[in-house]
Amino acid sequence: MAETTFTGPIKAGNVLQSDGTGNLAGVGGYNGTANVGYAVMAQSEVVTQATNGSSPGVYTTSIVIPANSQIISVYFLVTTIWSGAADTAGLGDTVSATALTAANDLTLGQTGFLSGIAPTTGGQIATWIDVGVTDINIVLTSDNTGTGVGVLTVTYIQTNNLTV
């Protein structure tokens, strides 16, 4: 299947700027209150419990979230259960192993398990709201190496540029 690549955030809507009336546009209308929003993006990758980074259990993905983006969901679908002494992992970036979740936050011991991932600290919440002024590269850190495999999917709004 053919692909189309855009270089910037994608915005869509039929009323680009509010006309000051406070009215909402009807079907196919172009006047009223602005209704432009950002498109939701997603990146997925098959990851393993085995090491592909510099430390045991560290898997550096090819998932890179653009600067100033808002992460809205992260899911992990287990296809082969995590093996060894522990079946847990955490999600971070190349700067901090706990940038997105606490260490050991994911329990990956059941095939077919779809794990919704959420931030738990103020710093993690802030990173999900706005990843910062540089791109971040997603890293999965397992407690030990093993034979586990799964699909990691991150959805985000590119360059939403929120601050709290």
GROMACS .gro file of C-alpha atoms in nm, residues 39-144:
model
  106
   39ALA     CA    1  -0.462   1.459   1.390
   40VAL     CA    2  -0.365   1.173   1.623
   41MET     CA    3  -0.047   0.992   1.520
   42ALA     CA    4   0.076   0.644   1.618
   43GLN     CA    5   0.398   0.446   1.606
   44SER     CA    6   0.427   0.073   1.679
   45GLU     CA    7   0.716  -0.168   1.704
   46VAL     CA    8   0.773  -0.533   1.790
   47VAL     CA    9   1.000  -0.534   2.098
   48THR     CA   10   1.172  -0.813   2.288
   49GLN     CA   11   1.282  -0.877   2.642
   50ALA     CA   12   1.632  -0.937   2.510
   51THR     CA   13   1.882  -0.654   2.524
   52ASN     CA   14   1.946  -0.433   2.222
   53GLY     CA   15   2.094  -0.150   2.427
   54SER     CA   16   2.397  -0.106   2.646
   55SER     CA   17   2.252  -0.264   2.962
   56PRO     CA   18   2.080  -0.598   3.033
   57GLY     CA   19   1.707  -0.584   2.967
   58VAL     CA   20   1.724  -0.246   2.787
   59TYR     CA   21   1.543  -0.234   2.452
   60THR     CA   22   1.579   0.096   2.266
   61THR     CA   23   1.294   0.121   2.016
   62SER     CA   24   1.283   0.309   1.688
   63ILE     CA   25   0.977   0.495   1.820
   64VAL     CA   26   1.069   0.864   1.834
   65ILE     CA   27   0.810   1.114   1.951
   66PRO     CA   28   0.853   1.467   1.807
   67ALA     CA   29   0.936   1.758   2.038
   68ASN     CA   30   0.641   1.932   2.210
   69SER     CA   31   0.410   1.639   2.136
   70GLN     CA   32   0.145   1.512   2.379
   71ILE     CA   33   0.139   1.137   2.444
   72ILE     CA   34  -0.224   1.026   2.475
   73SER     CA   35  -0.190   0.650   2.508
   74VAL     CA   36   0.063   0.369   2.522
   75TYR     CA   37  -0.032   0.003   2.484
   76PHE     CA   38   0.169  -0.317   2.500
   77LEU     CA   39   0.031  -0.640   2.347
   78VAL     CA   40   0.216  -0.948   2.474
   79THR     CA   41   0.276  -1.215   2.207
   80THR     CA   42   0.530  -1.422   2.406
   81ILE     CA   43   0.529  -1.390   2.786
   82TRP     CA   44   0.825  -1.233   2.963
   83SER     CA   45   1.050  -1.507   3.103
   84GLY     CA   46   1.317  -1.537   3.370
   85ALA     CA   47   1.311  -1.423   3.731
   86ALA     CA   48   1.068  -1.135   3.663
   87ASP     CA   49   0.798  -1.057   3.407
   88THR     CA   50   0.795  -0.681   3.460
   89ALA     CA   51   0.925  -0.381   3.269
   90GLY     CA   52   0.908  -0.003   3.264
   91LEU     CA   53   0.892   0.257   2.991
   92GLY     CA   54   1.115   0.561   2.954
   93ASP     CA   55   1.339   0.732   2.706
   94THR     CA   56   1.711   0.743   2.630
   95VAL     CA   57   1.759   1.005   2.904
   96SER     CA   58   1.557   0.844   3.187
   97ALA     CA   59   1.439   0.484   3.223
   98THR     CA   60   1.139   0.608   3.425
   99ALA     CA   61   1.039   0.908   3.212
  100LEU     CA   62   0.702   0.754   3.115
  101THR     CA   63   0.626   0.490   3.383
  102ALA     CA   64   0.768   0.365   3.708
  103ALA     CA   65   1.021   0.082   3.686
  104ASN     CA   66   0.846  -0.258   3.696
  105ASP     CA   67   0.513  -0.090   3.611
  106LEU     CA   68   0.424  -0.336   3.333
  107THR     CA   69   0.349  -0.698   3.414
  108LEU     CA   70   0.399  -0.893   3.092
  109GLY     CA   71   0.341  -1.253   3.203
  110GLN     CA   72   0.032  -1.338   3.001
  111THR     CA   73   0.012  -1.394   2.624
  112GLY     CA   74  -0.246  -1.177   2.450
  113PHE     CA   75  -0.252  -0.936   2.742
  114LEU     CA   76  -0.307  -0.580   2.625
  115SER     CA   77  -0.159  -0.351   2.886
  116GLY     CA   78  -0.266   0.012   2.892
  117ILE     CA   79   0.020   0.216   3.032
  118ALA     CA   80  -0.021   0.534   3.238
  119PRO     CA   81   0.206   0.783   3.414
  120THR     CA   82   0.213   0.778   3.795
  121THR     CA   83   0.430   1.072   3.907
  122GLY     CA   84   0.415   1.444   3.846
  123GLY     CA   85   0.724   1.432   3.627
  124GLN     CA   86   0.585   1.149   3.417
  125ILE     CA   87   0.249   1.327   3.379
  126ALA     CA   88   0.432   1.641   3.263
  127THR     CA   89   0.628   1.438   3.006
  128TRP     CA   90   0.305   1.285   2.871
  129ILE     CA   91   0.148   1.633   2.843
  130ASP     CA   92   0.451   1.772   2.656
  131VAL     CA   93   0.759   1.561   2.583
  132GLY     CA   94   0.978   1.873   2.586
  133VAL     CA   95   1.182   2.076   2.343
  134THR     CA   96   1.361   1.780   2.184
  135ASP     CA   97   1.237   1.454   2.036
  136ILE     CA   98   1.232   1.154   2.271
  137ASN     CA   99   1.332   0.798   2.181
  138ILE     CA  100   1.119   0.537   2.365
  139VAL     CA  101   1.304   0.271   2.570
  140LEU     CA  102   1.161  -0.044   2.733
  141THR     CA  103   1.356  -0.163   3.038
  142SER     CA  104   1.292  -0.518   3.160
  143ASP     CA  105   1.401  -0.643   3.501
  144ASN     CA  106   1.597  -0.921   3.332
   0.00000   0.00000   0.00000
